[in-house]
Amino acid sequence: MADSDFPMDNGASCLPIPPDEEIRIVSELIKESELNLKEGNLYYVISNRWFSSWQKYAGPCVGILSNDEQSSNNSEHANEVHSEIAARPGPIDNSDIISNENNCDDNNLDIHRSLEEGTDYVLVPQKVWERLLEWYKGGPALPRKLISQGVGQKQHSVEVYPLTLKVTDARDNHKSTVKLSKKATITELYELVCKIKGVEQKKAHIWDYFNLSKSTLLTISDQTLEDANLTMDQDILLEVLLDRDRSSHSGMDSVGNELALIPLEPPRSSISIAGGPAMSNGHSTGSSFNLYQGISASSSLTSLDDKNDNVYRGERGGLAGLQNLGNTCFMNSALQCLVHTPPIVEYFLQDYSEDINIDNPLGMRGELALAFGELLRKLWSSGRTSIAPRVFKGKLARFAPQFSGYNQHDSQELLAFLLDGLHEDLNRVKQKPYIEMKDSDGRPDEEVADECWKNHMARNDSLIVDVCQGQYKSTLVCPVCDKVSITFDPFMYLSLPMPSTITRTMTVTVFYGDGSGLPMPFTVNVLKLGCCRDLCTALGTACCLKSDELLLLAEVYDHKIFRYLENPLEPLSSIKDEEHIVAYRLKKGPWKTKLEIMHRDNIKSGDRKLFGSPLVTYLVEDPQFGANIEASVHKILSPLRKAYSSTKSHDGKEDGFISAGSDEQSNISSAECESRTLTTGCIEQEGTSYGESSFKLFLTNESCLSYDTIEKDSLIKPSRHIRVFLDWTGSEHALYDASFLRDLPEVHKTGFTVKKTRQEAISLFSCLEAFLTDEPLGPDDMWYCPGCKEHRQATKKLDLWKLPEILVFHLKRFSYSRYLKNKLDTFVNFPIHNLDLTKYVKTEDGQSYVYDLYAISNHYGGLGGGHYTAYAKMADDNKWYHFDDSHVSPVTEAEIKSSAAYVLFYQRRSKAQMEGESQFHTGSHRQ
């Protein structure tokens, strides 16, 4: 901090107290502050760089969001490790987060924009800051106020970035900056500006000067700056009345000349969303609404804040951009997709006043629908002039505080809120009836589905339901009692997983328990939330498992069986990527005794050392003698005999195993499986003379710490599990190729199973099929089974039952966990025309479900930032355009497909379109 421009107190702190005492005091103060949340409380911003070093010293601090990986990952042992390893940090140092750019006259320091809480900074209550400052000194202090947001149920949040406004003084054109809370009133704005400028309030007029254009005179009142639609870094204009001519309201214009301060025409108060549109001067044009022709409309929400200088002169509508108000590209992208949705455009350009539901407790008193409708009308009336959606953003922040401020958000999350909010604001059902849902109870699906849809429509009836809502069938099956529960639920969009997010690649080595083939590793794809039964099914398909065979899974550790995975419902999450899993291919039957063979080799000292993978088979005879054991060992080792393995090709092997990267392992046909079985069968017949080698076998126990020699006539004590050591000598190594037992591949190892080749494209259909695949519920999403009367990890299956006119697909590119955030940039190949989903719809209504793409919301870059744009097709000329905030440009159809595609918008073809295309193709064929 020696080079810092900011004042800090680096004086010696008082005698340090123990770190565990520091964390105790801080934790108690945090709990106390959480119990006394109220607007106006002070919080302090602290650099996470310094705070992380303090946590390493004192221990993890519950209640403070700080994503320090080292301290978080070791939180279980933090109390014992931190105080021993980490040194006491130096003075508090906020220099890395302080910005020199926007600091203004009120001595409140600003911090860099777009910082992320928990990663770049932390927020601590005032009393915590005071204690830390007492113990460590340093700084500088960065106080921020707690504000409440939202309508109805208030949400508290710390205003980390106060509203910054650029003040232009009309007297001399001097520019300065002021900062104050967005919850501050216009009265407080006047007080602050007049204090800085040394002007009497009664002589001052402050204008909303957005885009350097006088739009609205800000009148002294208790209206908040947020409600006045003032946005971050925008301009305001200060005009000062002249003493000599106050009676005539004379003032100064922006270049210092006298001017008459004429109040602007106030906005109209009556709702005007029907009939002919009004020009900006208030006179009706008398023209009718047209979906694809430019119009100029106005309503009660017409605000001069967003007024355009141009008046409609016949320009084509729908090609206007949206100005970025500070990280609002996510909002602009979602809005452009919605305002280019044909049935939504048609609806909002007509009279929808009767549908406004101001009494719906789940809605926003109709204000969101009116704000959206007004914005849509402007976008379809402004030609190519971009619009600043400040009024809409203000309504959004009011009703959805999670989208307030100027941080980047998710366009899909905004889209979900908008569709739901518009539905509730336009819900034609004024009084929702209570409806008790019935169980399916074995009734036909059609009957249950119709009943559920009628019940849904009895409570939900709006434009959004009409065009955007479909229905899917959800089937839950209990893994214990097989109880089946079927429900039919509405949906507004489909969130499709990328196949790689729900599946995992697993490599398992398959051994033949009867000695009929060589061990072979197989790599399969299984559901991440699947169970061992799913793994066995996938392996069975890969290795051509016969109907009279089964697979016994086991984990091998330190050349011994660490555990058998015999429970088919054992979750695959219990198998880690670095583990070694094997599967023993065995005949089905009334097996009595499991024989486990472990291999030992000579080392120089004369001791024995375990090596390779154990072999497992089942014994039928009872009682067991040493000769039976030896015969089984001969049989199971027979494929490894060098006399016969030399005739086989070893191409593509690594230490006896076929490389998991080779095509051979995953493309074994049934014919090849049959050929291999026949070959090994011949080998077995030729090698049945077991007298060639007499193995040294030793009976051991589960701990493998003691063992007894096995002779041919030794009677083996009856047991369901017999473990033996097979000692390899020079003669065994001469007869058998032990390399097939060594070097088991890990379950998943990057570079071993994944080739360094161009990533294969994923189709939209593969994403949809992944969405419709049977999937076990996660451990945190257990289902209460009415049969078992317990929570169970049921299997869930979704099926499409009813598809809407407008079908929205959300590609789940983002994945989150406690310590990891990730974005998948995989290219998804999606149809632009003729997306035929008929085969996926389970209801037998005889209809075709064919869709065409009309809009895309794109996301470029990584998490916590990046940039959103949109592609949309104009229906009148069938051409595509790129909407990048204010900039709108034509693009070709070939350009709209990219790995940035995030949300896809499709419209179903009408019967007339389907018939017209059919006639066109028929006519072309005849010609």
mmCIF file of C-alpha atoms in Angstrom, residues 1 39 96 128 157 222 315 339 341 407 455 502 507 590 655 672 678 684 725 736 771 792 831 842 852 889 894 902 912:
data_model
loop_
_atom_site.group_PDB
_atom_site.id
_atom_site.type_symbol
_atom_site.label_atom_id
_atom_site.label_comp_id
_atom_site.label_asym_id
_atom_site.label_seq_id
_atom_site.Cartn_x
_atom_site.Cartn_y
_atom_site.Cartn_z
ATOM 1 C CA MET A 1 0.000 0.000 0.000
ATOM 2 C CA GLU A 39 -33.030 -0.394 5.304
ATOM 3 C CA ASP A 96 -6.951 -3.844 -5.678
ATOM 4 C CA VAL A 128 -17.616 -6.505 11.870
ATOM 5 C CA SER A 157 -29.629 -6.017 -0.735
ATOM 6 C CA ASP A 222 -40.436 12.109 -2.970
ATOM 7 C CA GLU A 315 -40.404 3.535 -41.920
ATOM 8 C CA VAL A 339 -41.037 -8.792 -29.716
ATOM 9 C CA THR A 341 -42.736 -13.588 -31.873
ATOM 10 C CA ASN A 407 -24.644 -6.777 -13.287
ATOM 11 C CA ASN A 455 -58.013 -27.869 -14.368
ATOM 12 C CA ILE A 502 -26.060 -35.706 -17.699
ATOM 13 C CA THR A 507 -14.126 -47.574 -18.691
ATOM 14 C CA PRO A 590 -27.521 -71.612 -8.637
ATOM 15 C CA ASP A 655 0.450 -53.754 -21.776
ATOM 16 C CA GLU A 672 -16.886 -60.971 -33.660
ATOM 17 C CA LEU A 678 -15.511 -70.297 -30.705
ATOM 18 C CA GLU A 684 -9.949 -74.720 -23.889
ATOM 19 C CA PHE A 725 -3.301 -66.748 -3.585
ATOM 20 C CA TYR A 736 0.900 -67.578 -19.472
ATOM 21 C CA PHE A 771 -34.291 -34.651 -21.734
ATOM 22 C CA ARG A 792 -37.145 -42.913 -2.501
ATOM 23 C CA PRO A 831 -32.883 -27.314 -37.793
ATOM 24 C CA LYS A 842 -47.228 -39.341 -27.206
ATOM 25 C CA ASP A 852 -39.661 -23.392 -38.114
ATOM 26 C CA SER A 889 -27.738 -5.674 -39.326
ATOM 27 C CA ALA A 894 -26.138 -19.775 -42.877
ATOM 28 C CA TYR A 902 -28.523 -20.434 -26.107
ATOM 29 C CA ALA A 912 -52.537 -24.146 -44.359
#
